[in-house]
PDB file of N, CA and C and ligand atoms in Angstrom:
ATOM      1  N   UNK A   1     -18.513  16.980 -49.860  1.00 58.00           N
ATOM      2  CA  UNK A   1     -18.285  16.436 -48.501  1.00 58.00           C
ATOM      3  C   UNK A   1     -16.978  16.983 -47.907  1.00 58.00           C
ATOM      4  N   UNK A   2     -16.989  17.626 -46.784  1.00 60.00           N
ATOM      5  CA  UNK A   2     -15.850  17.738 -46.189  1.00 60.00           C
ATOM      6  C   UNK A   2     -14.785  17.118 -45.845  1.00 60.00           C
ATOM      7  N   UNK A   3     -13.954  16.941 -45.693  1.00 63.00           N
ATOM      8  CA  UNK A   3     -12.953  16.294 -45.293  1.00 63.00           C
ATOM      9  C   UNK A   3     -12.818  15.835 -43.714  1.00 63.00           C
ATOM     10  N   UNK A   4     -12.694  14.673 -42.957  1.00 61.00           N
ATOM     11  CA  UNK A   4     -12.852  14.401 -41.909  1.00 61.00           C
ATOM     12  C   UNK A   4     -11.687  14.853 -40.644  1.00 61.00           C
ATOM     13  N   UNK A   5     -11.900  15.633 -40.268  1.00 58.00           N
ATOM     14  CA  UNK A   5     -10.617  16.666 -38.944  1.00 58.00           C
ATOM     15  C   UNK A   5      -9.916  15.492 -38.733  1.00 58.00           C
ATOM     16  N   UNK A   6      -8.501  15.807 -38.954  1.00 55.00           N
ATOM     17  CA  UNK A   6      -7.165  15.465 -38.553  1.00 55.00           C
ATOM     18  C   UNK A   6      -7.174  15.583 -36.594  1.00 55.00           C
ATOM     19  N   UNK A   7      -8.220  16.448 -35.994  1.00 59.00           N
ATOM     20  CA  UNK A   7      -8.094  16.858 -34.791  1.00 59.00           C
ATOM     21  C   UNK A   7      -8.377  15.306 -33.885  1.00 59.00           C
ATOM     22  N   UNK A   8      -8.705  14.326 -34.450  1.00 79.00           N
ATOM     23  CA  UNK A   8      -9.357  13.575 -33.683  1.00 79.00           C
ATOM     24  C   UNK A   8      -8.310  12.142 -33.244  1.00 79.00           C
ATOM     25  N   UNK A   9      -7.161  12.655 -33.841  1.00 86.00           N
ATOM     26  CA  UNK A   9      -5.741  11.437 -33.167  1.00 86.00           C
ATOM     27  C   UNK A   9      -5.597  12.401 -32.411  1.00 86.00           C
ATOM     28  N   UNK A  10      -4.668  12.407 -31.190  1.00 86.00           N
ATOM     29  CA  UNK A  10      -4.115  13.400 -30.291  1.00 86.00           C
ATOM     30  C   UNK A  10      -2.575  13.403 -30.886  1.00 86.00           C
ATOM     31  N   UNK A  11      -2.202  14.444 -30.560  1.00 87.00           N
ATOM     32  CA  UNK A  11      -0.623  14.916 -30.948  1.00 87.00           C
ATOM     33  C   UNK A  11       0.274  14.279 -30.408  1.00 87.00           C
ATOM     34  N   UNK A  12       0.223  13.648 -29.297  1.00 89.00           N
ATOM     35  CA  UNK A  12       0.921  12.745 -29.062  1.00 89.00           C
ATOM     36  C   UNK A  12       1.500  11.254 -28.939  1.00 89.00           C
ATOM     37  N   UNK A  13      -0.229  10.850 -30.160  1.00 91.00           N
ATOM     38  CA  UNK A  13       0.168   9.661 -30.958  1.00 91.00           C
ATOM     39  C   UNK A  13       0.842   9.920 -32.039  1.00 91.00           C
ATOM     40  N   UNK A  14       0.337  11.129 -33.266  1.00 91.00           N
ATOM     41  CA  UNK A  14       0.906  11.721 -33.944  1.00 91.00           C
ATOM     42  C   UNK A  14       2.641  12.355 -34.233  1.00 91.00           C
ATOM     43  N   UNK A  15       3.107  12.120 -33.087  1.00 91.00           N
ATOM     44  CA  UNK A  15       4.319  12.517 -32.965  1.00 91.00           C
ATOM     45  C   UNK A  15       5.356  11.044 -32.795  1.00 91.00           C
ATOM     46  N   UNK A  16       4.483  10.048 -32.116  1.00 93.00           N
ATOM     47  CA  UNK A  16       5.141   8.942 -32.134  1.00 93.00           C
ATOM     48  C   UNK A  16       5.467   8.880 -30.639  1.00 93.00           C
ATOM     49  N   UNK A  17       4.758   9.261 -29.242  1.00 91.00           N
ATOM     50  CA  UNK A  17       5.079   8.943 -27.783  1.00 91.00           C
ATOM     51  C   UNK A  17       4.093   8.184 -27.372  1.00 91.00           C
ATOM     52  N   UNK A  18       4.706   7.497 -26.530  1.00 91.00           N
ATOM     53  CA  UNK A  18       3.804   6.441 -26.436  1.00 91.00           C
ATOM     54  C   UNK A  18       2.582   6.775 -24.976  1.00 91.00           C
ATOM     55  N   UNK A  19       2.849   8.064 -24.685  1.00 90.00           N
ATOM     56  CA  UNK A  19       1.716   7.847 -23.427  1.00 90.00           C
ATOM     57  C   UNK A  19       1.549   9.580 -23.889  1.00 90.00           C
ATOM     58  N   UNK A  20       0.550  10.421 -23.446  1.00 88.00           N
ATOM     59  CA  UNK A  20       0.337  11.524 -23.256  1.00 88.00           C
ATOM     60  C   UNK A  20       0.976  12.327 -21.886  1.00 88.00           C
ATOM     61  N   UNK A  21       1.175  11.203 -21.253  1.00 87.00           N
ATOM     62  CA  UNK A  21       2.192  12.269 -20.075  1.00 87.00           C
ATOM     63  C   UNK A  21       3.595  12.246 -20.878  1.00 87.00           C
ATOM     64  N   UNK A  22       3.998  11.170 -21.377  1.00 88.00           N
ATOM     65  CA  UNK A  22       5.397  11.410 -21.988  1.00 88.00           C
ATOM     66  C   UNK A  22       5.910  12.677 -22.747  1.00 88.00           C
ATOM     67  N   UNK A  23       4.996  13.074 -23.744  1.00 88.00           N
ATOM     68  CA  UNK A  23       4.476  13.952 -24.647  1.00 88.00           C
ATOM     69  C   UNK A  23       4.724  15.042 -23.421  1.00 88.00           C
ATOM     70  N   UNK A  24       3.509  15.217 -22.982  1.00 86.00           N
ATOM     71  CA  UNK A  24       3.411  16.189 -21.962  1.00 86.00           C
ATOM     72  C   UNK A  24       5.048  17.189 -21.497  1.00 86.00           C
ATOM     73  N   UNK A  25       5.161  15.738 -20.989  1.00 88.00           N
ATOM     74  CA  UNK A  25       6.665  15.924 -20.262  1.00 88.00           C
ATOM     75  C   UNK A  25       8.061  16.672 -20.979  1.00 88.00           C
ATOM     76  N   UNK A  26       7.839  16.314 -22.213  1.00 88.00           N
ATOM     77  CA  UNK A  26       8.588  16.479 -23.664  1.00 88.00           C
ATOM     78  C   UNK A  26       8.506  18.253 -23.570  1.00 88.00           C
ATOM     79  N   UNK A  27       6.997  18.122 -23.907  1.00 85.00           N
ATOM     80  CA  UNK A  27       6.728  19.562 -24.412  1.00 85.00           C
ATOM     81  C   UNK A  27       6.609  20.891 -23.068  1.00 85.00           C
ATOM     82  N   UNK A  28       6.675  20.343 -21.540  1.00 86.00           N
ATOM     83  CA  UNK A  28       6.700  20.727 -20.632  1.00 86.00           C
ATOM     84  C   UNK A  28       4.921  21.162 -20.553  1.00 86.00           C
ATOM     85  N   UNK A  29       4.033  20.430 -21.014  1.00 79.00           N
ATOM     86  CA  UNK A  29       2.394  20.822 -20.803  1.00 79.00           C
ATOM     87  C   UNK A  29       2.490  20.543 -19.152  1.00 79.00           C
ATOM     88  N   UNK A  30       1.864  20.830 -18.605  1.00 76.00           N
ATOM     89  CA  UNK A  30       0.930  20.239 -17.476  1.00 76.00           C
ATOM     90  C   UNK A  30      -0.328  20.166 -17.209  1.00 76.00           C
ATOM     91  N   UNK A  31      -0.393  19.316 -16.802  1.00 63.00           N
ATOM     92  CA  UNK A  31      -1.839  18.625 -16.947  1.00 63.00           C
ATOM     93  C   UNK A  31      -2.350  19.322 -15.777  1.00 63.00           C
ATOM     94  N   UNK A  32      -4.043  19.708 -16.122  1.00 59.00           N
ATOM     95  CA  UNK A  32      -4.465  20.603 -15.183  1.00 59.00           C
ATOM     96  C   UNK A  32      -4.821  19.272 -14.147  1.00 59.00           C
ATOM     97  N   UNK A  33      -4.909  19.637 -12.768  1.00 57.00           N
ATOM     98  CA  UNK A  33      -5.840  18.942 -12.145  1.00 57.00           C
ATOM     99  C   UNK A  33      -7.182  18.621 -12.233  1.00 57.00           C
ATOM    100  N   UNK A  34      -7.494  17.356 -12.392  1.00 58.00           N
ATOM    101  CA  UNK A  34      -9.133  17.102 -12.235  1.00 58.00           C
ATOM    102  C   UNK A  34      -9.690  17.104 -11.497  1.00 58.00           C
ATOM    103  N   UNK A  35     -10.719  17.365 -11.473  1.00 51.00           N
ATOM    104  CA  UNK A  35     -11.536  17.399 -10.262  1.00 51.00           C
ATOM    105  C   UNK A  35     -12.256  15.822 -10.149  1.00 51.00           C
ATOM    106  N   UNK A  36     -11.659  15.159  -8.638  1.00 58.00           N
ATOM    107  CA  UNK A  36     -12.617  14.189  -8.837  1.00 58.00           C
ATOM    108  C   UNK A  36     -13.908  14.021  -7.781  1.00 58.00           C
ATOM    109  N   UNK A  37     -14.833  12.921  -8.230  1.00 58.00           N
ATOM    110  CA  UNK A  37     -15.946  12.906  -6.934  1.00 58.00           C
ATOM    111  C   UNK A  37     -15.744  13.118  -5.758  1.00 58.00           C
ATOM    112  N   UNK A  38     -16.024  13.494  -4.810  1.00 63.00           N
ATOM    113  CA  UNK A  38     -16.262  13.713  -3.760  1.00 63.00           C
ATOM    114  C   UNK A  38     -14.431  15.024  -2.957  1.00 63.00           C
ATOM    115  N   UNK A  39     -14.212  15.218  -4.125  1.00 70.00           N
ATOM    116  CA  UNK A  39     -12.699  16.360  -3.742  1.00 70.00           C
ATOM    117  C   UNK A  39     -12.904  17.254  -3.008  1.00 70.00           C
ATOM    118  N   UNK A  40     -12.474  18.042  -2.163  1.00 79.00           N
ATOM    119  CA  UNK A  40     -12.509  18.486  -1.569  1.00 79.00           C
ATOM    120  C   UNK A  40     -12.818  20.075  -2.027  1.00 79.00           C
ATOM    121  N   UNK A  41     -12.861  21.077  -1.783  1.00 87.00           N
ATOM    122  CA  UNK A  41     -13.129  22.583  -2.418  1.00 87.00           C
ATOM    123  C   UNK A  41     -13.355  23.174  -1.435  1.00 87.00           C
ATOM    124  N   UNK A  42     -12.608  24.370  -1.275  1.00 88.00           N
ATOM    125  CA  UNK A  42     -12.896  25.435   0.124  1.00 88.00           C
ATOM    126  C   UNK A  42     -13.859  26.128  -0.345  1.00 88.00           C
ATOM    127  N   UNK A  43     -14.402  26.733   0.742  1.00 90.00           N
ATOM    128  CA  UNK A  43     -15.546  27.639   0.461  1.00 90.00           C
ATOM    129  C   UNK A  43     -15.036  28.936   1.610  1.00 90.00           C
ATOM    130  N   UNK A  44     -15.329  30.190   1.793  1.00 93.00           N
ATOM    131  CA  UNK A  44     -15.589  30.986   2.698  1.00 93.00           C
ATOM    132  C   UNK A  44     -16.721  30.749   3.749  1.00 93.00           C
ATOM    133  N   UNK A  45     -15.667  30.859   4.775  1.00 95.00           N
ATOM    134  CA  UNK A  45     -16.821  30.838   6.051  1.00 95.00           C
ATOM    135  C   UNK A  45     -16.711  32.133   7.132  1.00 95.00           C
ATOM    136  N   UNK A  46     -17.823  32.290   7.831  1.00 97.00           N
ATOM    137  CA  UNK A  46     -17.435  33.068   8.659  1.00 97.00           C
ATOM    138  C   UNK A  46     -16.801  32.723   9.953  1.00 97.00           C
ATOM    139  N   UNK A  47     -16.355  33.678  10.221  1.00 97.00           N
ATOM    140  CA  UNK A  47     -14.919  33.117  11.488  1.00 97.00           C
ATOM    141  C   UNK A  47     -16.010  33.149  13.165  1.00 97.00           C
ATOM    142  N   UNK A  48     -16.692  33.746  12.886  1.00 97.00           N
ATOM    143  CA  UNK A  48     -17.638  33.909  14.052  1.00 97.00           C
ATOM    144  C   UNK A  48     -18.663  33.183  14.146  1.00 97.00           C
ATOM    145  N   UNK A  49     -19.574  32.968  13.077  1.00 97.00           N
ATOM    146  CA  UNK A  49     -21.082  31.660  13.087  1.00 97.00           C
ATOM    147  C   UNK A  49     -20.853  30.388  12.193  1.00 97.00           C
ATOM    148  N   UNK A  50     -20.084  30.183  11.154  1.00 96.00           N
ATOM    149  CA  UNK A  50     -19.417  29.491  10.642  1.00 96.00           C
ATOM    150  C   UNK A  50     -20.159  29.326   9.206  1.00 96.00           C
ATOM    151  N   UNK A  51     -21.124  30.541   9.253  1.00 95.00           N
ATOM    152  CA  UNK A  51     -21.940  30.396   8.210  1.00 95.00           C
ATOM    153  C   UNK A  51     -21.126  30.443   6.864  1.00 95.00           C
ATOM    154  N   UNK A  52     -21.967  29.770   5.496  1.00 93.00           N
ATOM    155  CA  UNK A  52     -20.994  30.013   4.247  1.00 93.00           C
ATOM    156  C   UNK A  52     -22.081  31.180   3.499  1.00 93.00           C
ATOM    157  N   UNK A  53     -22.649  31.898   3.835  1.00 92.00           N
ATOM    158  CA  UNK A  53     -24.014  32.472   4.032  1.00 92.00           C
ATOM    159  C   UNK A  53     -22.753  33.657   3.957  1.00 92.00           C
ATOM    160  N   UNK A  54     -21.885  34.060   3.128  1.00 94.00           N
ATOM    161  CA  UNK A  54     -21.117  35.193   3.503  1.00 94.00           C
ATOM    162  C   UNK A  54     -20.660  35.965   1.662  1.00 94.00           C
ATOM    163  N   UNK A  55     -20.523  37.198   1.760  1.00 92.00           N
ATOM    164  CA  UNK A  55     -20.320  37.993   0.322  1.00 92.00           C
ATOM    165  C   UNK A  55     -19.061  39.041   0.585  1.00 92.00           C
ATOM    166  N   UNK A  56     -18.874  38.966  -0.146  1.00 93.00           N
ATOM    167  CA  UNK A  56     -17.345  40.495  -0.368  1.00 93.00           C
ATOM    168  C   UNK A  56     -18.411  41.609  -0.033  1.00 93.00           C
ATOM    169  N   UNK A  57     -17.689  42.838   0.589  1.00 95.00           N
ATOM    170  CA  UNK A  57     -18.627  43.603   0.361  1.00 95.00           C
ATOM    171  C   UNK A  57     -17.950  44.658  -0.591  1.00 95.00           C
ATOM    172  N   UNK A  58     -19.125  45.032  -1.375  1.00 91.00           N
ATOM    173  CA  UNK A  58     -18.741  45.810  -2.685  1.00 91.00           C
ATOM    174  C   UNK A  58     -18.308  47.301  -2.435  1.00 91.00           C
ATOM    175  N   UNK A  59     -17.016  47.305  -2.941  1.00 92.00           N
ATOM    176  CA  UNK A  59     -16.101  48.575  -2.601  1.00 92.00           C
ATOM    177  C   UNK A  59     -14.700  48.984  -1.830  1.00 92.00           C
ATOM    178  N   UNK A  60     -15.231  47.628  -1.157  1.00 92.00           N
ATOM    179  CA  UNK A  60     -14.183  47.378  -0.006  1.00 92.00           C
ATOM    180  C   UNK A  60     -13.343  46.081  -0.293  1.00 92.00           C
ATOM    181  N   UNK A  61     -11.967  46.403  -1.091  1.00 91.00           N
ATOM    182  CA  UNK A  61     -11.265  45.199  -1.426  1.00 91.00           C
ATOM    183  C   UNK A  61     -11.417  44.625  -0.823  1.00 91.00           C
ATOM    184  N   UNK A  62     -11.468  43.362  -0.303  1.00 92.00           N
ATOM    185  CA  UNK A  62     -10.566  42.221   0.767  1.00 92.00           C
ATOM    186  C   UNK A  62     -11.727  42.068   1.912  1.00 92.00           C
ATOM    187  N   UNK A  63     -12.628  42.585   1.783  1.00 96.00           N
ATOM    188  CA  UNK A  63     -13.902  42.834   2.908  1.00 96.00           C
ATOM    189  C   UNK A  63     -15.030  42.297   2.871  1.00 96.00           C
ATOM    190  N   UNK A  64     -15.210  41.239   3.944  1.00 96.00           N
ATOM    191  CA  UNK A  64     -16.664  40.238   3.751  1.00 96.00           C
ATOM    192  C   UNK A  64     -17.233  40.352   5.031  1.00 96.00           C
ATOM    193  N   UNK A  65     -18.657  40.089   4.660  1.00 96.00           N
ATOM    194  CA  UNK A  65     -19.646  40.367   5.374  1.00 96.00           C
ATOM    195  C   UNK A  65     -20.451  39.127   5.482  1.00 96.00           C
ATOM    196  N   UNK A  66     -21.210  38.532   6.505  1.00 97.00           N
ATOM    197  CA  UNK A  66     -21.695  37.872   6.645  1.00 97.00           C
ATOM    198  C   UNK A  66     -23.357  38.289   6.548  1.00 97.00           C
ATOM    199  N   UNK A  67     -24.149  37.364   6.189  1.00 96.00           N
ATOM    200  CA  UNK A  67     -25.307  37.545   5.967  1.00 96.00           C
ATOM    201  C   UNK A  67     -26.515  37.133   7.612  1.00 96.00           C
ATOM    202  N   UNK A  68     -25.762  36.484   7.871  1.00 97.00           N
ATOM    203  CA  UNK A  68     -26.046  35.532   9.269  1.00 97.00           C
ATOM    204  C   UNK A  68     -26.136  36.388  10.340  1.00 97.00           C
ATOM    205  N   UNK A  69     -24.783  36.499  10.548  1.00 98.00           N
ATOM    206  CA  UNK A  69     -25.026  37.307  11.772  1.00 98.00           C
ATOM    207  C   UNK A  69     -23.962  38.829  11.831  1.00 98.00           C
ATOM    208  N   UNK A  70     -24.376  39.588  10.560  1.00 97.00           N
ATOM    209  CA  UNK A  70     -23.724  40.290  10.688  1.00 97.00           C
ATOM    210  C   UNK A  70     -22.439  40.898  10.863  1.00 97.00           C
ATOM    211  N   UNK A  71     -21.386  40.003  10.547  1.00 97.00           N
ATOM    212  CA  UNK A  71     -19.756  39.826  10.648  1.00 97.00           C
ATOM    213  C   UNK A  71     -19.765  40.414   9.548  1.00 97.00           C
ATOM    214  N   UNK A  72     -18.585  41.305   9.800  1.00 97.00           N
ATOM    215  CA  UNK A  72     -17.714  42.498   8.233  1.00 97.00           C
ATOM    216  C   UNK A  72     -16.227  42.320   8.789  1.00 97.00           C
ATOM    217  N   UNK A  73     -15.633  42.347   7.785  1.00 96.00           N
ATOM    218  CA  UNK A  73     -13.746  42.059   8.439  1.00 96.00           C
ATOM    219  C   UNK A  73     -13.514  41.585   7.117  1.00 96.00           C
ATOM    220  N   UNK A  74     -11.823  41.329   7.349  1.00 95.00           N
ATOM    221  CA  UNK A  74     -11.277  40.701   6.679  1.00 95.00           C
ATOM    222  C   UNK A  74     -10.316  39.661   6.601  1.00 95.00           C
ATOM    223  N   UNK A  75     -10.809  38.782   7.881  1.00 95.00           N
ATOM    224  CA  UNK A  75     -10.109  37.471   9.029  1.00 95.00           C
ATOM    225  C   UNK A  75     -10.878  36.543   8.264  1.00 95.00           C
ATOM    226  N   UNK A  76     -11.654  36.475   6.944  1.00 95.00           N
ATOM    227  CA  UNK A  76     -12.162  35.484   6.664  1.00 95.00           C
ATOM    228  C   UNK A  76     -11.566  33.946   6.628  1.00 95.00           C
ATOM    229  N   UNK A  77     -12.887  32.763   6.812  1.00 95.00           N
ATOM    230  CA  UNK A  77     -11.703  31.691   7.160  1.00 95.00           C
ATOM    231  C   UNK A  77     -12.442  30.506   5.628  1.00 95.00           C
ATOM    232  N   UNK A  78     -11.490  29.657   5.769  1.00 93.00           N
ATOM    233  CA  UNK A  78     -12.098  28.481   4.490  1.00 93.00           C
ATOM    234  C   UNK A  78     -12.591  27.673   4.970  1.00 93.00           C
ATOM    235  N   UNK A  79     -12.862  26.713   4.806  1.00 91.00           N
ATOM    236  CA  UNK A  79     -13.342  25.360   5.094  1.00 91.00           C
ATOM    237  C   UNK A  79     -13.839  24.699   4.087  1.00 91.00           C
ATOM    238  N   UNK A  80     -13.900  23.371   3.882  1.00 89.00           N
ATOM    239  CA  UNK A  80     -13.742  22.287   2.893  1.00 89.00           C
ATOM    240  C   UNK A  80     -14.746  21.677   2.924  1.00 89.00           C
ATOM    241  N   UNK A  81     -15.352  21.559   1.760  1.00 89.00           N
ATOM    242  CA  UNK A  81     -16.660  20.821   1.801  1.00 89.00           C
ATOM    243  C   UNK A  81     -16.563  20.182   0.280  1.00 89.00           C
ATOM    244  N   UNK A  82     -17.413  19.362  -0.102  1.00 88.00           N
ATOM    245  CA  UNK A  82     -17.821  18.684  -0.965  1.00 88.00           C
ATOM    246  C   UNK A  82     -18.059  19.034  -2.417  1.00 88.00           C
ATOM    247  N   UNK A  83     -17.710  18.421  -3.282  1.00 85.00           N
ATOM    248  CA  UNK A  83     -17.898  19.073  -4.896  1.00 85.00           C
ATOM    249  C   UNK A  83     -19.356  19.471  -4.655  1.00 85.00           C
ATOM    250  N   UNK A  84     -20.356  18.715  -4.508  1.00 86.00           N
ATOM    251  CA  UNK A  84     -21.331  18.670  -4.725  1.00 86.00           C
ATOM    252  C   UNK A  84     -22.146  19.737  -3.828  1.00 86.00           C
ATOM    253  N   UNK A  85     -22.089  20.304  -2.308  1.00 86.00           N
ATOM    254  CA  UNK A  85     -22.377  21.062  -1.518  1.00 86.00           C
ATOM    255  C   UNK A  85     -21.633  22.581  -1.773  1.00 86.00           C
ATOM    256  N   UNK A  86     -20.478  22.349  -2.874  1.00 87.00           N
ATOM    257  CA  UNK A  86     -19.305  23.553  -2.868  1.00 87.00           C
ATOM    258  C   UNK A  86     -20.264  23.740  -4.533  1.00 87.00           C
ATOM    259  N   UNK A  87     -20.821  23.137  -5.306  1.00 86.00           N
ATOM    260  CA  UNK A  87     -21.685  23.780  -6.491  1.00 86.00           C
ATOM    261  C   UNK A  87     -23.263  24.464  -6.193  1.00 86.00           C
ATOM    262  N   UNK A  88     -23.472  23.968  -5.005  1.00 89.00           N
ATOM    263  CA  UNK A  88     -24.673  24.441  -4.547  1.00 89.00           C
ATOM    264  C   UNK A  88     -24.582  25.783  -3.870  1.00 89.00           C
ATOM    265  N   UNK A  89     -23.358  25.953  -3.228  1.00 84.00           N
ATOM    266  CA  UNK A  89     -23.303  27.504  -2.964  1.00 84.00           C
ATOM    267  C   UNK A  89     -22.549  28.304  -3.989  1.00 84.00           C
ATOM    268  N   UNK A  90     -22.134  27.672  -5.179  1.00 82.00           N
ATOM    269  CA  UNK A  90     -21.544  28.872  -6.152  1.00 82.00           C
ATOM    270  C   UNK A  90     -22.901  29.223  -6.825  1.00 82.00           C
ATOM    271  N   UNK A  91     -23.957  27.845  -6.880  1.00 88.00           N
ATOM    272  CA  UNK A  91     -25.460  28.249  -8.025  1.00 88.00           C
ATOM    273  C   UNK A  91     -25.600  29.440  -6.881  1.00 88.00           C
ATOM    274  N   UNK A  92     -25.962  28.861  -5.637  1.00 82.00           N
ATOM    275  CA  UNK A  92     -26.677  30.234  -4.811  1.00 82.00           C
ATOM    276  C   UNK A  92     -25.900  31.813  -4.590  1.00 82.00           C
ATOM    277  N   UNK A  93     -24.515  32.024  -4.971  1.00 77.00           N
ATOM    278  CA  UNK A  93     -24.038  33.097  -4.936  1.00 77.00           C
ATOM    279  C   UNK A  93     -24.141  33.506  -6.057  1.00 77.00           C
ATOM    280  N   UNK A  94     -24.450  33.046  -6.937  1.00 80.00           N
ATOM    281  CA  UNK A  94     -24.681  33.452  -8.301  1.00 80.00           C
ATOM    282  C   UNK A  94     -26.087  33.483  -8.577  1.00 80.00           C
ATOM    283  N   UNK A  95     -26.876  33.583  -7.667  1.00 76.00           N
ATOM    284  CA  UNK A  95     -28.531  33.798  -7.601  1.00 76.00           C
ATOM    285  C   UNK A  95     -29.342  33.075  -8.625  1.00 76.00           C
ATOM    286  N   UNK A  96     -28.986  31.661  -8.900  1.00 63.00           N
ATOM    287  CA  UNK A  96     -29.488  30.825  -9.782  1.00 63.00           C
ATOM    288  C   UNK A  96     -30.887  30.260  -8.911  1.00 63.00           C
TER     289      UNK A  96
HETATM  290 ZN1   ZN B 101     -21.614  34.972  10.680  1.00 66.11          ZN
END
């Protein structure tokens, strides 16, 4: 039988701090941001139809093209939409 992982206290009970930000703070970690429900996430839009319907175009650093209505430049703009609407266009740019 194996022996049961030591991995499963966190290091910063193990060390003797009493919170994990303390620890944190100690060791200078930072804690990534979480993502929570409904957070916000930019997406690319186009500056002209406002479509998110938009791709880099390949070759051309810094250069997007719109699928919509034909916009190429590099004035691209963001806009903020929803965890949930901002995973639905990474599945669809990723041709899932
Ligand atoms: Zn457009």
């Amino acid at each position: 039988m194996p022996k049961k992982s030591k991995l499963s206290t966190p290091a910063w009970i193990l060390e003797g701090f009493n919170s994990e930000a303390e620890y944190n703070k100690k060791k200078g970690i930072k804690n990534k941001p979480k993502a929570k429900a409904g957070e916000e996430f930019y997406v690319k839009v186009c500056p002209q139809c406002r479509s998110k319907d938009v791709n880099v175009v390949i070759g051309e650093v810094g250069a997007w093209e719109c699928k919509k209505c034909n916009w190429k430049g590099r004035s691209i703009e963001e806009e903020a939409v929803l965890e949930e609407e901002y995973f639905k266009i990474i599945e669809r740019m990723e041709g899932k």
